[in-house]
XYZ file of C-alpha atoms in Angstrom:
560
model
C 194.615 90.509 158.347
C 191.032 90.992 158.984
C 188.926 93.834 157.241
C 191.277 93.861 154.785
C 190.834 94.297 150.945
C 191.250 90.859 149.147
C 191.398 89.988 145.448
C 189.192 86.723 144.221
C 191.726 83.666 143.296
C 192.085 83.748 140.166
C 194.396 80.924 139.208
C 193.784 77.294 139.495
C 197.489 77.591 141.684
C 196.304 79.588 143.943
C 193.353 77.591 144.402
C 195.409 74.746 144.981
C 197.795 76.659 147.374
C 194.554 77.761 149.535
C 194.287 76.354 152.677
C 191.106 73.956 151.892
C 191.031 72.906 155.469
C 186.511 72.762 156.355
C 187.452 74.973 159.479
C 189.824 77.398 158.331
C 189.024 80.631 156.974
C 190.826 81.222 153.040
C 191.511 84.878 153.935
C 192.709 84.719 157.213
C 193.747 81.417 157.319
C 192.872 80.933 161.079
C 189.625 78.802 162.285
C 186.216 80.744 161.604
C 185.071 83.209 163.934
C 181.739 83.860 163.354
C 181.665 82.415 159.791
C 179.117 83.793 157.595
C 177.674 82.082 154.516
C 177.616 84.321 150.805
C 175.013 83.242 147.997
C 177.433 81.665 146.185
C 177.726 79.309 149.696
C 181.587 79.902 150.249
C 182.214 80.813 154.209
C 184.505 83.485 155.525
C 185.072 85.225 159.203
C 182.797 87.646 159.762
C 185.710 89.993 160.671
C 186.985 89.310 157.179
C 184.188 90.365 155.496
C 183.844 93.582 157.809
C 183.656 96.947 155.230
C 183.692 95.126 151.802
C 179.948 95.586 151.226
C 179.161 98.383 149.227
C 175.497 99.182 148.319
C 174.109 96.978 149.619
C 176.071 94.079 147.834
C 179.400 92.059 148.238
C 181.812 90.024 145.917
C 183.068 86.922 147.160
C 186.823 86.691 147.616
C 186.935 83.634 145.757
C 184.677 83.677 143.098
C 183.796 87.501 142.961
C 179.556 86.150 142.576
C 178.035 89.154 144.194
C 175.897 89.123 147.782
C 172.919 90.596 148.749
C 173.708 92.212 152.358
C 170.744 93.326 154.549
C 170.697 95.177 157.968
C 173.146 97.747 159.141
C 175.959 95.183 159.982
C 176.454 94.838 155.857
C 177.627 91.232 156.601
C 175.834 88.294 155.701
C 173.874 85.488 157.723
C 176.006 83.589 160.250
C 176.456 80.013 158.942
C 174.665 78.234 161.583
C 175.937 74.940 160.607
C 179.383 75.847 160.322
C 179.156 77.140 163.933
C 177.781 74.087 165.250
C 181.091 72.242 163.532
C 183.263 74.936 164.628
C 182.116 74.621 168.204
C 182.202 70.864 168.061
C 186.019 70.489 167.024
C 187.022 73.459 170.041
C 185.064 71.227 172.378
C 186.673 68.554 171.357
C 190.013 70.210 171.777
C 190.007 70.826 175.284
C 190.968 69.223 177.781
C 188.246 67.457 180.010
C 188.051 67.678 183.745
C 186.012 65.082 185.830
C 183.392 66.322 187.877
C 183.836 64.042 190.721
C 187.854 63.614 191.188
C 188.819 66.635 188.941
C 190.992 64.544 187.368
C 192.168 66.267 184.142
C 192.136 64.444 180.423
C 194.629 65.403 178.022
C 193.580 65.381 174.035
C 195.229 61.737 173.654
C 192.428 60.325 176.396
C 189.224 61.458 175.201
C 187.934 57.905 174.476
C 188.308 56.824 178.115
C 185.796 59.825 179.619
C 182.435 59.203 179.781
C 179.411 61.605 180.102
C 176.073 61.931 182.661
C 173.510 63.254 180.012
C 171.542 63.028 183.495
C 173.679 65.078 185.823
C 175.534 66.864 182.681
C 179.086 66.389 184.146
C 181.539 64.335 182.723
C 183.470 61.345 184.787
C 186.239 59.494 183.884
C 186.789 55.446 184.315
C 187.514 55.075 187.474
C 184.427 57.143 188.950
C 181.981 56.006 186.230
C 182.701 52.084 188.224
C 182.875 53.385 191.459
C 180.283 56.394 192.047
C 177.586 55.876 189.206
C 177.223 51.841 190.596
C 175.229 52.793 193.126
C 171.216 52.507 192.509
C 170.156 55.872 192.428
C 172.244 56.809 189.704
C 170.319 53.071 187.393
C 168.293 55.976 185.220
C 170.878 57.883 184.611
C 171.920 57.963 181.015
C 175.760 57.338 180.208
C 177.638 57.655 177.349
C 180.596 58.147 175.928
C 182.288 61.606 175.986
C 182.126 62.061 171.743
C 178.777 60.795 172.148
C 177.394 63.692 174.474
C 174.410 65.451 174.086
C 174.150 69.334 174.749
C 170.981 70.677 176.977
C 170.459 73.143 174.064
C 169.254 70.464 171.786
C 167.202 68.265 174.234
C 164.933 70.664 175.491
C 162.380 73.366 173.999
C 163.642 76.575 175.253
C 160.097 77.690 175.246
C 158.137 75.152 177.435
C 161.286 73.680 178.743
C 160.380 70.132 178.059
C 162.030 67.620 175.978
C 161.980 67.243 172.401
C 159.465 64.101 171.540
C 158.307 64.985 167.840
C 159.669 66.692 164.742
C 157.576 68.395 162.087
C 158.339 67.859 158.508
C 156.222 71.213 157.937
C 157.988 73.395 159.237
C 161.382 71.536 159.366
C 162.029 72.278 163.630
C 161.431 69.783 167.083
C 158.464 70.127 169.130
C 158.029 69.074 172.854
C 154.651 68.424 173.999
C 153.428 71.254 174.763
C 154.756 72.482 171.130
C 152.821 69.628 169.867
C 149.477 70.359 171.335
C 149.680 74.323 170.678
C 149.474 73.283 166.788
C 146.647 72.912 164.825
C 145.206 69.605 163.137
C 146.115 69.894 159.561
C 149.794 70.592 160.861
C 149.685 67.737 163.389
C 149.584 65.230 160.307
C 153.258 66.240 159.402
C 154.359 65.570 162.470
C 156.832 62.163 163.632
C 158.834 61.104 166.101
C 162.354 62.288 166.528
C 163.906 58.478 165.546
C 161.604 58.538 162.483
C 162.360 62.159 161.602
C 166.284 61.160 162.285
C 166.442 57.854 160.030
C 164.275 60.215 157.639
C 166.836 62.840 157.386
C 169.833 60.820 157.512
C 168.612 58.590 154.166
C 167.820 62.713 152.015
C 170.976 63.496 153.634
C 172.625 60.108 151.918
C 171.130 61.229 148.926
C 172.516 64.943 149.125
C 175.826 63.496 149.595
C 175.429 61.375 146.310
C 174.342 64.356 144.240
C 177.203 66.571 145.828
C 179.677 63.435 145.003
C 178.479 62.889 141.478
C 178.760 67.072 141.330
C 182.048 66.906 142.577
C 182.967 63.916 140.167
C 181.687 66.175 137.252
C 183.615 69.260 138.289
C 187.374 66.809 138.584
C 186.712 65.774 135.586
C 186.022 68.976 133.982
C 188.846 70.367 135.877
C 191.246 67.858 134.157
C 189.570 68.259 130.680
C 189.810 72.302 131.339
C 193.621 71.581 132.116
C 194.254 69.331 129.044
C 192.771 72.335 127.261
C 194.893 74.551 128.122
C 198.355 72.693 127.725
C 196.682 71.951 124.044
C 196.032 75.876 123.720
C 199.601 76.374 124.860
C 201.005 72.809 122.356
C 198.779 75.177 119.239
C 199.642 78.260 120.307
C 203.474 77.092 120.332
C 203.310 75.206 117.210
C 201.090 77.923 115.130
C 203.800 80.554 116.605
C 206.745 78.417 114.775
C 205.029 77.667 111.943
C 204.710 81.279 111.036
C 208.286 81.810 112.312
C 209.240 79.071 109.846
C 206.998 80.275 107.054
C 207.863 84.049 107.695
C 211.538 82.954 107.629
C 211.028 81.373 103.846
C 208.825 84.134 102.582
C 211.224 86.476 103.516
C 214.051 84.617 101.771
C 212.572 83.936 98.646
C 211.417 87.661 99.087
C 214.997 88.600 99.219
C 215.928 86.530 96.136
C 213.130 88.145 94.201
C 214.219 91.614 95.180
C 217.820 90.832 94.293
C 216.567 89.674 90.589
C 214.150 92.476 90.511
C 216.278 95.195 91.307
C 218.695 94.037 88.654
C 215.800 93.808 86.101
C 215.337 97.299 87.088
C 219.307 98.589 86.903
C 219.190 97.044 83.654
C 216.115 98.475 82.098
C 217.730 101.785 83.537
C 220.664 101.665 81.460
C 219.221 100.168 78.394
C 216.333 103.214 78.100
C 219.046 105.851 79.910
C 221.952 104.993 76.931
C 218.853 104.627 74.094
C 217.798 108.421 75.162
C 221.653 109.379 75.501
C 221.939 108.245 71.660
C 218.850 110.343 70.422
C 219.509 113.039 72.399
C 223.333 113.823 71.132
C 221.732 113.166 67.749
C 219.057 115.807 68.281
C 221.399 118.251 69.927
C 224.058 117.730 66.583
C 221.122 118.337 64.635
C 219.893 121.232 66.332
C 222.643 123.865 65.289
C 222.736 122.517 61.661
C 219.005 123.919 61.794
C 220.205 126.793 63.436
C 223.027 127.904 61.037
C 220.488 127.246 58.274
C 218.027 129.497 59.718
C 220.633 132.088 60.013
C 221.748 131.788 56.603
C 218.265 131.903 54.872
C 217.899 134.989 56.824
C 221.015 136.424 55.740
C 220.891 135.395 52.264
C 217.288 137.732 52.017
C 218.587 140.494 53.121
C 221.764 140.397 51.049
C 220.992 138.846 48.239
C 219.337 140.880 45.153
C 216.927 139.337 42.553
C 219.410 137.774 39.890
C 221.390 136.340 43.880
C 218.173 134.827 44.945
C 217.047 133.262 41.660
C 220.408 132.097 41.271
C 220.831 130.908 44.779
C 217.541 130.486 46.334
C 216.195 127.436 44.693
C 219.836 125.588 45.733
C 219.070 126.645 48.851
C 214.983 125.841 49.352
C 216.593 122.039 48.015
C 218.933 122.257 50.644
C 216.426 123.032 53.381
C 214.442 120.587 51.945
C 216.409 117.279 52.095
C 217.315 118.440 55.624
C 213.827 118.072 56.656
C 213.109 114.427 55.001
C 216.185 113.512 56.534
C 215.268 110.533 59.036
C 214.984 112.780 62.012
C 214.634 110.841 65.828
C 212.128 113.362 67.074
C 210.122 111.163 68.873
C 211.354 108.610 71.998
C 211.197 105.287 70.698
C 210.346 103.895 73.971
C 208.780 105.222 77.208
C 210.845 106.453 80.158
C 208.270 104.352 82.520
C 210.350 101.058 83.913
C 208.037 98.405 84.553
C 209.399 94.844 86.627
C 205.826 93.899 87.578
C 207.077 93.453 90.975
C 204.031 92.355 92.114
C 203.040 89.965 89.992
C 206.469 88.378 90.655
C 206.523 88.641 94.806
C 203.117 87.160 94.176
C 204.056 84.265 92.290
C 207.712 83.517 94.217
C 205.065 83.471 97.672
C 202.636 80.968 95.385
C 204.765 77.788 96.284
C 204.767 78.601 99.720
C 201.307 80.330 99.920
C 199.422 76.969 98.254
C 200.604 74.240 101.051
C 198.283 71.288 101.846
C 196.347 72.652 104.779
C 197.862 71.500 108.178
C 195.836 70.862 111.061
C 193.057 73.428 111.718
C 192.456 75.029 115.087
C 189.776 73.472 115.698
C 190.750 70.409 115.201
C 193.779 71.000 117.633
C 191.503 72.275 120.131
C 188.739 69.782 119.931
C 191.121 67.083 120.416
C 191.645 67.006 124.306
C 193.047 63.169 124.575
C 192.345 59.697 122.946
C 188.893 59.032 122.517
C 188.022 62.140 124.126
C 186.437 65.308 121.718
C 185.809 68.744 123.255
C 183.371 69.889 121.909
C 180.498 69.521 118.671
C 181.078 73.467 117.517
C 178.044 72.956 115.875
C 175.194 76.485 115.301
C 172.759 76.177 117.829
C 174.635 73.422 120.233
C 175.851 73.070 123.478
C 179.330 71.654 124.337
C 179.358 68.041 125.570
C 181.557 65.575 125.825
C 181.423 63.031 123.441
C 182.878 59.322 123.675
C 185.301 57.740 120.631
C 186.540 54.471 120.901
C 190.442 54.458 120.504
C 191.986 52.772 117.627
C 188.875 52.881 115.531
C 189.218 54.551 111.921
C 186.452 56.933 111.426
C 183.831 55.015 108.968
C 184.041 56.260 105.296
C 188.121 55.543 104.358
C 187.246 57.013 101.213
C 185.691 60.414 102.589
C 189.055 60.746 104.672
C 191.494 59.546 102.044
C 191.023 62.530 99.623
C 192.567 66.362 100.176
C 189.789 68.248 102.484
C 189.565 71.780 102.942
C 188.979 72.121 106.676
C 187.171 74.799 107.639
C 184.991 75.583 110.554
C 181.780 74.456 110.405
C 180.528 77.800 111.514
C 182.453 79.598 109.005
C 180.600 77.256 106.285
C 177.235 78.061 107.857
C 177.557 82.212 107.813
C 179.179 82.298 104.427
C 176.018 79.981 103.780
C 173.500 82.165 104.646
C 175.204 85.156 103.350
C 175.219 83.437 99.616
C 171.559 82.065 100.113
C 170.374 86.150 101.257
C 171.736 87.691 98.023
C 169.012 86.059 96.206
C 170.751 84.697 93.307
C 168.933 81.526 91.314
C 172.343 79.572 90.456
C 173.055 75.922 89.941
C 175.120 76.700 93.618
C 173.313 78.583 95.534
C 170.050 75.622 94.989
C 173.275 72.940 95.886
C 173.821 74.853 99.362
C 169.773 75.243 99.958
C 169.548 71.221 99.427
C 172.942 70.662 101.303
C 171.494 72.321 104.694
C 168.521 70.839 104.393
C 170.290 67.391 104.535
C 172.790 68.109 106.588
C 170.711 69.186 109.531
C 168.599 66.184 109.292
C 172.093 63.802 109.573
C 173.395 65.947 112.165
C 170.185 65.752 114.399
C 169.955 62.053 113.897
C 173.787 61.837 114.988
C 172.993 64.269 117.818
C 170.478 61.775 119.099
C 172.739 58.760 118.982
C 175.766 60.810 120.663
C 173.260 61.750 123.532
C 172.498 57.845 123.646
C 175.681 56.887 124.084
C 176.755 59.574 126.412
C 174.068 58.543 128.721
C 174.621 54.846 128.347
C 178.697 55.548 129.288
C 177.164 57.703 132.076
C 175.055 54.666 133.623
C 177.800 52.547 132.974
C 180.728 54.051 134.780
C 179.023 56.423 137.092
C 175.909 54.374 138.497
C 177.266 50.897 137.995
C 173.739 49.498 136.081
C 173.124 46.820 133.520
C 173.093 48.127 130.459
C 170.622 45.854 128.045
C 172.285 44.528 125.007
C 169.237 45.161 122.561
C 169.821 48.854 123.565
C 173.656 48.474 122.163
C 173.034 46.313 119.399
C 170.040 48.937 118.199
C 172.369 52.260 118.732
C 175.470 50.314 116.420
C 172.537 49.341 113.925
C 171.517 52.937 113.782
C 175.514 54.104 113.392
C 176.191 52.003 110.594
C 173.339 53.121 109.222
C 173.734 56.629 109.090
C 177.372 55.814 108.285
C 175.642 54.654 104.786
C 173.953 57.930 104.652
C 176.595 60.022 104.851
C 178.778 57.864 102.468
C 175.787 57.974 99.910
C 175.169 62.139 100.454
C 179.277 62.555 100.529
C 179.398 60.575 97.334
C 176.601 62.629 95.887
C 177.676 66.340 96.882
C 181.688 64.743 95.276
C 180.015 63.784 92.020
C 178.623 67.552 91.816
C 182.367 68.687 91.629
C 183.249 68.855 88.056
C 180.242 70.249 87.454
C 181.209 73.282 89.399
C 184.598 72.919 88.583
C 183.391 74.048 85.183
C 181.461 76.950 85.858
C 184.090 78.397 88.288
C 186.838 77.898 85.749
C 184.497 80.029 83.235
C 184.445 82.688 85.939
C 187.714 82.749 86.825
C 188.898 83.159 83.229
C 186.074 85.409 82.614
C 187.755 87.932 85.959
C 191.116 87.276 84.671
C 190.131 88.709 81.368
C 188.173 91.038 82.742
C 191.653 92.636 85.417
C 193.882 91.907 81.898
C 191.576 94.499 80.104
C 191.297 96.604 83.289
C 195.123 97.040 83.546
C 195.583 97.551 79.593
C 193.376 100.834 79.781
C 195.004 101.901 82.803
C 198.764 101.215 81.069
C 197.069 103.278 77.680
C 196.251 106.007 79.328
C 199.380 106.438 80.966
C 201.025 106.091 77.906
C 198.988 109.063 76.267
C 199.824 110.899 78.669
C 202.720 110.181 78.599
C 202.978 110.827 75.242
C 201.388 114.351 75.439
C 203.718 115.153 78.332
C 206.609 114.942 75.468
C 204.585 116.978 72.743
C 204.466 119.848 75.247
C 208.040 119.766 75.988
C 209.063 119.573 72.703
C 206.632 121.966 71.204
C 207.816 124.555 74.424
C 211.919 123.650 73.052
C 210.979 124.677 69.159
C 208.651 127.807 69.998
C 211.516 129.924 69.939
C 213.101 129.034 66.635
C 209.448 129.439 64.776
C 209.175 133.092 65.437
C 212.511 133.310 62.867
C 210.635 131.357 60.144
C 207.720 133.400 60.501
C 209.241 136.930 60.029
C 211.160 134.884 56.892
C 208.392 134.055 55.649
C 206.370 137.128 55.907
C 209.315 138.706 54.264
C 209.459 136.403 51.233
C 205.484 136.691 50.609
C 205.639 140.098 49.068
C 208.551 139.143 46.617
């Protein structure tokens, strides 16, 4: 498995899954060899990391934080420290001969061998009585086997003398000679190894309490990040049904509507269909009455003489006549357009279902992690923190809560905001908004300050374990109910403002509804005028052929 090509963990399963074992490589799974240490401090076998690098850089497995490789091995630094623990636990995994008897130790017996930091051999029980009793071997020091130290760390490997002093400068031991080599200035920063040692081991404490508290923070987060995400997956599921549900009743009611419509519209069919039937077998009986008329005028010119057509031809110019003034159909007395205002009536069988009291917003869902626990302040300009409620307690203002509320985002409020304040417009409204933000971002830096307060106080309280003074409590609650009185008072003021508004966007609305009314009206008379000249043209294109008879009558009875 080494060299090869791994993809970062992505999942906080797989995380899980990982082997988290100090010693053990996550790649190969097998204890380091030769661990190296990335920027983003995660440790991995140097034969694991072998060929990822590429230009000079190289993503962490895990995380994928890019690495700044140098030198022509493109790996990075060897994690001394992890060495020195790596080497530590093999050493203490072998087994342990004693120098004297050669007695061998398993694993189980470590705690009964001893160790010659003088002669560098270790001894077991038995010999450490018997052979290191004697008085030559009164200065040597003994210890136990877990407490041995290594030749590498007692002496310089420069002077090859013993470590006496430890500089704080330049954070390394010194033996003597070390120690005199250095100048005076650097001498001052410069104690003895159990100083230096007691030293280190108190920053170290304090490391380890920062690292805690760090790894407190990121459990905690963890968990909140988790909660998160089931609530994500609790909104997304019940968003996902509720437009299921509503989608379900729009499209019945839809279905309803279309069955009504389309029956509006088979009826209007066969009303206007038989109405034209009617006028049409009236014109078309009418039509060879005119015809045979025609003919006959025609025939009775050029067959009838004077004495005939003075006889005759005033009979028959009464005839003609009456047959004109005759109440003639000639023009539809309704339009061929059918019109069910579909629209308008989808529109208003969705109204019911389109005008529900608002449900719980999204951001309200996803704020909510837990009781007494908020997300996040989604407020312009903010950071996300964590924010303490007390579970049980009604939010102050019963009368701010009790009436309907239009939830929107607070962001959303802010843009469309500044969008209506940038168009410029002096209106009763737009000054509203201008003195709304001004007072709004006063109260909401003033409850800022008191959530930070409070944050820091639970912080102390549950984290650090200090005495928290109760004039600090008593003056945060003083300051709470107090700007619970301000927002009461600024709520009550921007609620009084509403019939005011009310009014003017009543006027407007009735004043665009008027407005679309007219709008649609010249659109419908237009279409009727043209619809109305479409039937002149076919009707003056049916009788074109029977004028051209009249005329040549005519011209014939002009001369007489």
């Amino acid at each position: 498995m080494a060299g090869g090509i791994f993809f970062p963990l992505g999942t906080c399963s797989e995380l899980e899954k990982a082997n988290c074992h100090p010693l053990v490589c996550l790649l190969c799974h097998e204890p380091y060899q030769h661990p190296c240490l990335l920027d983003c401090y995660h440790n991995f076998c140097a034969s694991c990391l072998r060929g990822r690098a590429s230009d000079g850089r190289l993503s962490c497995p895990l995380c994928g934080h890019p690495s700044v490789v140098r030198g022509g091995t493109g790996l990075p630094p060897v994690d001394r420290l992890l060495q020195f623990l790596v080497d530590s636990s093999a050493d203490g995994e072998e087994d342990v001969q004693c120098a004297n008897c050669d007695r061998r130790c398993a694993k189980a017996e470590l705690d009964t061998m001893y160790f010659c930091n003088t002669c560098g051999q270790p001894l077991c029980a038995p010999c450490r009585e018997e052979t290191h009793r004697a008085k030559m071997f009164t200065r040597h020091e003994i210890v136990s086997l877990s407490k041995r130290t290594k030749d590498i760390h007692k002496k310089c490997p420069l002077h090859e003398e013993p470590y006496i002093m430890f500089s704080t400068e330049k954070k390394s031991m010194l033996c003597i000679n070390c120690f005199r080599d250095m100048q005076g200035e650097s001498r001052a920063h410069c104690i003895d190894i159990e100083t230096a040692y007691m030293q280190g081991c108190e920053r170290l404490d304090q490391a380890v309490m920062a690292v805690k508290e760090l790894q407190t923070s990121t459990r905690e987060a963890i968990v909140l990040l988790k909660a998160m995400i089931e609530e994500v997956r609790n909104s997304a599921s019940e968003e996902e049904a509720a437009i299921n549900s509503l989608f379900g009743r729009m499209q019945e009611q839809l279905s309803e509507r279309k069955k009504t419509l389309l029956k509006a519209v088979q009826s209007q069919h066969e009303e206007k269909e038989k109405a034209f039937k009617e006028q049409l077998a009236h014109l078309a009986s009418l039509l060879p009455t005119l015809q045979v008329h025609l003919v006959t005028c025609s025939a009775f010119l050029s067959s009838a003489n004077k004495a005939e057509f003075l006889d005759l031809g005033y009979q028959l110019m009464e005839r003609l006549q009456r047959i004109v003034k005759l109440p003639h159909r000639l023009r539809p007395a309704q339009t061929s357009k059918i019109n069910s205002e579909y629209r308008a009536e989808f529109a208003r069988c969705l109204e019911p279902l389109l005008m529900l009291s608002p449900r719980r917003s999204v951001v309200g869902s996803a704020g909510a992690i837990g009781p007494g626990i908020v997300g996040a302040n989604m407020l312009p300009g903010s950071q996300c923190s964590k924010t303490l409620m007390v579970p049980g307690c009604p939010p102050a203002g019963d009368k701010m809560s009790s009436g309907p509320m239009v939830r929107k985002p607070t962001m959303h409020r802010y843009i469309s905001t500044k969008v209506l304040l940038a168009e410029g417009r002096e209106t009763p409204f737009a000054e509203h908004c201008r003195n709304y933000e001004n007072t709004y971002r006063m109260l909401q830096t003033e409850i800022q300050g008191l959530k930070d307060q409070v944050q820091e106080l639970h912080r102390d309280l549950t984290k650090h374990h200090s005495l928290i003074k109760t004039e600090i409590m008593s003056e945060i609650l003083q300051k709470s109910l107090q700007m619970d009185v301000q927002i009461a008072a600024h709520y009550s003021a921007v609620e009084m403002m509403r019939s005011v508004f009310e009014e003017v966007w009543e006027e407007t609305y009735q004043r665009v509804a008027n407005e679309q009314e007219i709008y649609e009206a010249q659109l419908h008379d237009l279409l009727q005028l043209r619809q109305e000249n479409s039937c002149l043209t076919t009707i003056t294109k049916q009788i074109a052929p029977y004028v051209r008879p009249i005329a040549k009558v005519k011209e014939r009875l002009e001369p007489r």
